[in-house]
Coordinates of C-alpha atoms in Angstrom, one line a residue:
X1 CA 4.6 12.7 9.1
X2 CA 3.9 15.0 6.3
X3 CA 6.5 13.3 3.8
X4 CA 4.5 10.0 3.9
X5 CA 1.9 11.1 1.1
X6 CA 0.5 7.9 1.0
X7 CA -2.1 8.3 3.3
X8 CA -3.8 11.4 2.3
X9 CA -4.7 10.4 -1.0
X10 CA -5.8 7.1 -3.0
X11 CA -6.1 7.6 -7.3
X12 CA -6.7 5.4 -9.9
X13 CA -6.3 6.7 -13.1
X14 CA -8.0 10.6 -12.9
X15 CA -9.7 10.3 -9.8
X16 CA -8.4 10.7 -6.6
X17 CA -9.7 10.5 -3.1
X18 CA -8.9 12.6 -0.6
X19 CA -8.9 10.3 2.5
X20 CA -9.7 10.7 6.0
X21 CA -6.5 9.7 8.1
X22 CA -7.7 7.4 10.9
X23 CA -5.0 9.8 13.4
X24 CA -6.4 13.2 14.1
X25 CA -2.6 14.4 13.5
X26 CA -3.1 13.8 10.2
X27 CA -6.0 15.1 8.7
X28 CA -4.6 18.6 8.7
X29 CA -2.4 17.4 5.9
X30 CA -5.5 16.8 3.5
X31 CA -6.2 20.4 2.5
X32 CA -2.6 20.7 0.6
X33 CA -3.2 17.4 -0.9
X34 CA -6.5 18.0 -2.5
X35 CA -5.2 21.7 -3.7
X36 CA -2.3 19.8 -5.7
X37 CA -4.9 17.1 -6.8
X38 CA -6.8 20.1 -8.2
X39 CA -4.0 21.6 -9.7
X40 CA -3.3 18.6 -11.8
X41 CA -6.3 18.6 -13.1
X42 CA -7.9 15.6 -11.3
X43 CA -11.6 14.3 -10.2
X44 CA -11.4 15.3 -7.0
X45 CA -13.6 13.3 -4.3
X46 CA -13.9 14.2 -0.6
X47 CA -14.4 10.8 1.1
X48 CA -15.4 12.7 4.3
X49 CA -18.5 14.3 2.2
X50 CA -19.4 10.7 1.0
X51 CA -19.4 9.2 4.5
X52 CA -18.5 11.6 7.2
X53 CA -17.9 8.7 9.5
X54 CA -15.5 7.3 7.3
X55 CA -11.2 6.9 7.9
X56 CA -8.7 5.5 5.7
X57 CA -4.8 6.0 5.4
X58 CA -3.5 5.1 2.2
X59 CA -1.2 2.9 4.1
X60 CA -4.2 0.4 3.9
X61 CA -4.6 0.7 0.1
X62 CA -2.6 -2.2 -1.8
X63 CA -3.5 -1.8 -5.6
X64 CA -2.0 -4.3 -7.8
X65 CA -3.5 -3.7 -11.0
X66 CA -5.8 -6.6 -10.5
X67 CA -7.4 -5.7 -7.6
X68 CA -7.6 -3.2 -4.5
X69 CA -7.2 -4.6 -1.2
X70 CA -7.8 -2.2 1.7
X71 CA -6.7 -2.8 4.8
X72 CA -9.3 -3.0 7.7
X73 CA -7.0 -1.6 10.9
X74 CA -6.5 0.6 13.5
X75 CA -6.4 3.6 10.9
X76 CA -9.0 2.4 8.1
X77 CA -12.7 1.4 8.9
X78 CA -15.1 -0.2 6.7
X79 CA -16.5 2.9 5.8
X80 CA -13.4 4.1 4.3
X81 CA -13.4 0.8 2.7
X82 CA -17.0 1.5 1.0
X83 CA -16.1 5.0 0.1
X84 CA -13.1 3.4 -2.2
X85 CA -15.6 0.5 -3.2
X86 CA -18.6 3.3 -4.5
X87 CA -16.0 5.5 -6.5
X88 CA -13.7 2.7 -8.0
X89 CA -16.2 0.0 -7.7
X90 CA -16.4 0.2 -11.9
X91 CA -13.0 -0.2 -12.9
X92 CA -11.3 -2.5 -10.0
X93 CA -12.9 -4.9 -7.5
X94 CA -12.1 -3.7 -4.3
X95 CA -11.7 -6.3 -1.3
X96 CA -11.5 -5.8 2.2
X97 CA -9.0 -7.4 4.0
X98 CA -9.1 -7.9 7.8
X99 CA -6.0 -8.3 9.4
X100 CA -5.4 -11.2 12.1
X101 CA -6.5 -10.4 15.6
X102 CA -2.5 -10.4 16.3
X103 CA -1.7 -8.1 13.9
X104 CA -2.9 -5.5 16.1
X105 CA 0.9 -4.1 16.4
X106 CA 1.2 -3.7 12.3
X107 CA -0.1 0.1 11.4
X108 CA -1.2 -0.5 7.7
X109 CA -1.7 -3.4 4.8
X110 CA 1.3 -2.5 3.2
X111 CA 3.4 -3.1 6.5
X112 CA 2.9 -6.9 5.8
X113 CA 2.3 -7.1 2.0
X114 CA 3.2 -5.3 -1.4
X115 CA 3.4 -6.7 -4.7
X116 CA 5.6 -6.9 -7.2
X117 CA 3.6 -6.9 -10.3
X118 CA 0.2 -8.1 -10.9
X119 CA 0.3 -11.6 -10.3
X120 CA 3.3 -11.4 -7.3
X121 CA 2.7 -10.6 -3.5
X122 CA 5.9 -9.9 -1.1
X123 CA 5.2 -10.7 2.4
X124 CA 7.7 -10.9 5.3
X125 CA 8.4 -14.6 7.0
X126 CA 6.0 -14.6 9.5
X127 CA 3.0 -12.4 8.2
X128 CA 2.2 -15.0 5.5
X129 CA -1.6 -15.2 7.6
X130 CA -2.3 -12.1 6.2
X131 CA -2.8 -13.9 2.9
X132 CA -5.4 -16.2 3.4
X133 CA -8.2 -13.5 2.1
X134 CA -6.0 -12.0 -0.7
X135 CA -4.8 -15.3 -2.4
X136 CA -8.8 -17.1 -2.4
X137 CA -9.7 -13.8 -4.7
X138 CA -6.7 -13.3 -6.9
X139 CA -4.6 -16.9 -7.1
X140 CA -1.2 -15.1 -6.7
X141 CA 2.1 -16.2 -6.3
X142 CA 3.4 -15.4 -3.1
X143 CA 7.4 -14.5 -2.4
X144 CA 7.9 -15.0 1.3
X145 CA 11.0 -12.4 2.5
X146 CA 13.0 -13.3 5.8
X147 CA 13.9 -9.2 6.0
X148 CA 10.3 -7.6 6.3
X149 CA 11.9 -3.8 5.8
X150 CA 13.1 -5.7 2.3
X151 CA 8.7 -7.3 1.4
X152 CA 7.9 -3.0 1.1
X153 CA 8.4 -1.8 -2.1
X154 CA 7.2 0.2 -4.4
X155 CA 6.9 -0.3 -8.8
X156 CA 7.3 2.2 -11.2
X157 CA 7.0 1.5 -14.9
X158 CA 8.9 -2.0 -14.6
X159 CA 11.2 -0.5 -11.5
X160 CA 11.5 -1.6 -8.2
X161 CA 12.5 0.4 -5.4
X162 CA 13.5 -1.3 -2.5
X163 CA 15.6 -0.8 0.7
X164 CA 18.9 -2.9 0.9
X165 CA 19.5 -4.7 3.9
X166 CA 22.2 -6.5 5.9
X167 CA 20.4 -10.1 5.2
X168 CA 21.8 -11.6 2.2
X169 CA 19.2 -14.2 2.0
X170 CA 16.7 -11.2 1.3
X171 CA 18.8 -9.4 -1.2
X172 CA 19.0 -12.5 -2.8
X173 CA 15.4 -13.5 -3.3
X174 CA 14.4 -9.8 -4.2
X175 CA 16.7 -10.0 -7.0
X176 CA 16.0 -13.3 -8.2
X177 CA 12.5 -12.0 -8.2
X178 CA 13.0 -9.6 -10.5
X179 CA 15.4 -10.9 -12.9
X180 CA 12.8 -13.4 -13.8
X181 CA 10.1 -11.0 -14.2
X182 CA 12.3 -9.0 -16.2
X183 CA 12.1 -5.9 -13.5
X184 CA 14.9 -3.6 -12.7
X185 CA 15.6 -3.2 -9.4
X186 CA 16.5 -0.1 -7.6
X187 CA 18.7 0.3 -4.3
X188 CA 17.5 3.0 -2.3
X189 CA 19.0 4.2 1.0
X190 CA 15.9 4.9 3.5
X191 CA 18.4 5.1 7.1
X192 CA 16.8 8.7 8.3
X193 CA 13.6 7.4 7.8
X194 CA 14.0 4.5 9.6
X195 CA 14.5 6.4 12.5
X196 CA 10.9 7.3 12.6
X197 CA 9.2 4.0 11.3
X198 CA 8.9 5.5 8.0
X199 CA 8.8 2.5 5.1
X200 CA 9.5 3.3 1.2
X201 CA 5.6 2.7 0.7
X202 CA 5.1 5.6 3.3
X203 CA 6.2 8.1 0.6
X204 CA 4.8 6.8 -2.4

């Protein structure tokens, strides 16, 4: 699991966290995490040494410029939730979002929702429940994807990286999506890591 960095860190402009991963397997991959943090000269914060009860993958962390919605799941607890609130409190509202009783089969936020840009959410048909909590705080609009593999993506600097799949209809819609919002959109090949569940927000 070590190439999905996500989890082991969350940062907003200089400051990161170094999270707790709600696995045990996880939390070994911390320590490399917080020496490359260092090494870029970031404000480093330990969310075990704020609350030593506290877990959170990065997984659970959807930031969309607006706000930061953290996941409340298997892998996250509200702890983790107030560690994130304490230290970016200041310059982003952080909201808590607790997933449907049965979601209890999804493994993070960002399995069921990513954004496009600040005012756009990509959900999978299906999942749209997971929205309720997210839209009564942030009035977004809301693009519902048939493919869910195609609803995770990631944006860099006005790209969108995404993972093509066999349904047209999804293709479609994604780029639709981002030829009105002026976004360039990026084809990415993620087959291998497929094969172990791993999504293109997984290595972000």
């Amino acid at each position: 699991d070590c190439c999905f960095v996500e989890d082991t860190l969350v940062a907003v402009d200089r400051t990161v966290v170094i999270t707790n991963p709600g696995h045990d397997a996880r939390r070994g991959e911390v320590a490399t995490m917080r020496n490359i943090a260092h090494q870029l000269g970031m404000r480093v914060i330990d969310m075990k040494e704020k609350k030593s009860d506290a877990t959170l993958d990065g997984g659970d962390v959807l930031n969309t410029g607006r706000h930061m919605y953290v996941g409340l799941t298997n892998r996250t607890n509200s702890n983790g939730f107030r560690v994130l609130e304490e230290v970016f409190g200041d310059v982003i509202r952080v909201i808590p979002v607790q997933l449907p009783t049965d979601f209890s089969s999804t493994l993070h936020l960002k399995s069921v929702v990513t954004h496009l840009d600040d005012e756009t959410l990509l959900v999978p048909a299906g999942r749209e429940k997971v929205l309720k909590c997210m839209l009564d705080s942030g009035g977004y609009e809301c693009i519902i994807i048939p493919d869910a593999s195609l609803a995770n993506v990631v944006v860099v600097n006005g790209n969108v990286l995404a993972q093509k799949t066999t349904c047209e209809e999804s293709n479609e819609i994604l780029k639709r999506a981002c030829k009105e919002r002026k976004l360039q959109l990026h084809w990415l090949n993620l087959s291998e890591l497929a094969k172990v569940d791993g999504a293109l927000t997984c290595l972000s």
